[in-house]
Amino acid sequence: MPAWSQEDEQRLLRMVRETALTQREIAQKLGRTEAAVSARLTIMRRRLAEAD
């Protein structure tokens, strides 16, 4: 599986914020596994928390 690019992360974030899709549905649309989406969201949340 390819690494997450900044564009991939932005697309993931938009899908989480602007749709009512589940993580499984988002993963399917992004061509990723549900576990990969969940892990990336956790990483992104940690980054935000550390920035505060």
Short mmCIF file of C-alpha atoms in Angstrom, two decimals:
data_model
loop_
_atom_site.label_atom_id
_atom_site.label_comp_id
_atom_site.label_asym_id
_atom_site.label_seq_id
_atom_site.Cartn_x
_atom_site.Cartn_y
_atom_site.Cartn_z
CA MET A 1 0.00 0.00 0.00
CA PRO A 2 1.42 3.42 -0.91
CA ALA A 3 2.29 5.94 1.78
CA TRP A 4 -0.25 8.60 2.65
CA SER A 5 0.38 11.85 0.79
CA GLN A 6 -0.73 15.23 2.03
CA GLU A 7 -3.48 15.17 -0.62
CA ASP A 8 -4.64 11.75 0.63
CA GLU A 9 -4.85 13.09 4.18
CA GLN A 10 -6.78 16.17 3.05
CA ARG A 11 -9.22 14.02 1.10
CA LEU A 12 -9.68 11.75 4.13
CA LEU A 13 -10.30 14.73 6.38
CA ARG A 14 -12.86 16.21 3.98
CA MET A 15 -14.70 12.90 3.75
CA VAL A 16 -14.85 12.59 7.53
CA ARG A 17 -16.04 16.18 8.00
CA GLU A 18 -18.40 16.56 5.05
CA THR A 19 -20.03 13.16 4.63
CA ALA A 20 -21.90 10.68 6.76
CA LEU A 21 -19.77 7.82 5.44
CA THR A 22 -18.42 5.19 7.81
CA GLN A 23 -14.71 4.53 8.04
CA ARG A 24 -15.29 1.35 6.05
CA GLU A 25 -17.02 3.28 3.25
CA ILE A 26 -14.30 5.94 3.25
CA ALA A 27 -11.66 3.22 3.06
CA GLN A 28 -13.38 1.68 0.04
CA LYS A 29 -13.54 5.03 -1.73
CA LEU A 30 -9.87 5.71 -1.00
CA GLY A 31 -8.72 2.22 -1.95
CA ARG A 32 -7.38 1.61 1.56
CA THR A 33 -8.22 -0.81 4.31
CA GLU A 34 -10.48 0.22 7.17
CA ALA A 35 -7.54 -0.35 9.54
CA ALA A 36 -5.35 2.00 7.47
CA VAL A 37 -7.99 4.73 7.60
CA SER A 38 -8.46 4.30 11.34
CA ALA A 39 -4.70 4.37 11.96
CA ARG A 40 -4.23 7.48 9.81
CA LEU A 41 -7.02 9.31 11.64
CA THR A 42 -5.35 8.45 14.95
CA ILE A 43 -2.02 9.79 13.67
CA MET A 44 -3.67 12.98 12.41
CA ARG A 45 -5.45 13.52 15.75
CA ARG A 46 -2.18 13.07 17.65
CA ARG A 47 -0.46 15.59 15.40
CA LEU A 48 -3.22 18.12 16.06
CA ALA A 49 -3.06 17.54 19.82
CA GLU A 50 0.72 18.00 19.83
CA ALA A 51 0.42 21.23 17.86
CA ASP A 52 -1.71 22.85 20.60
#
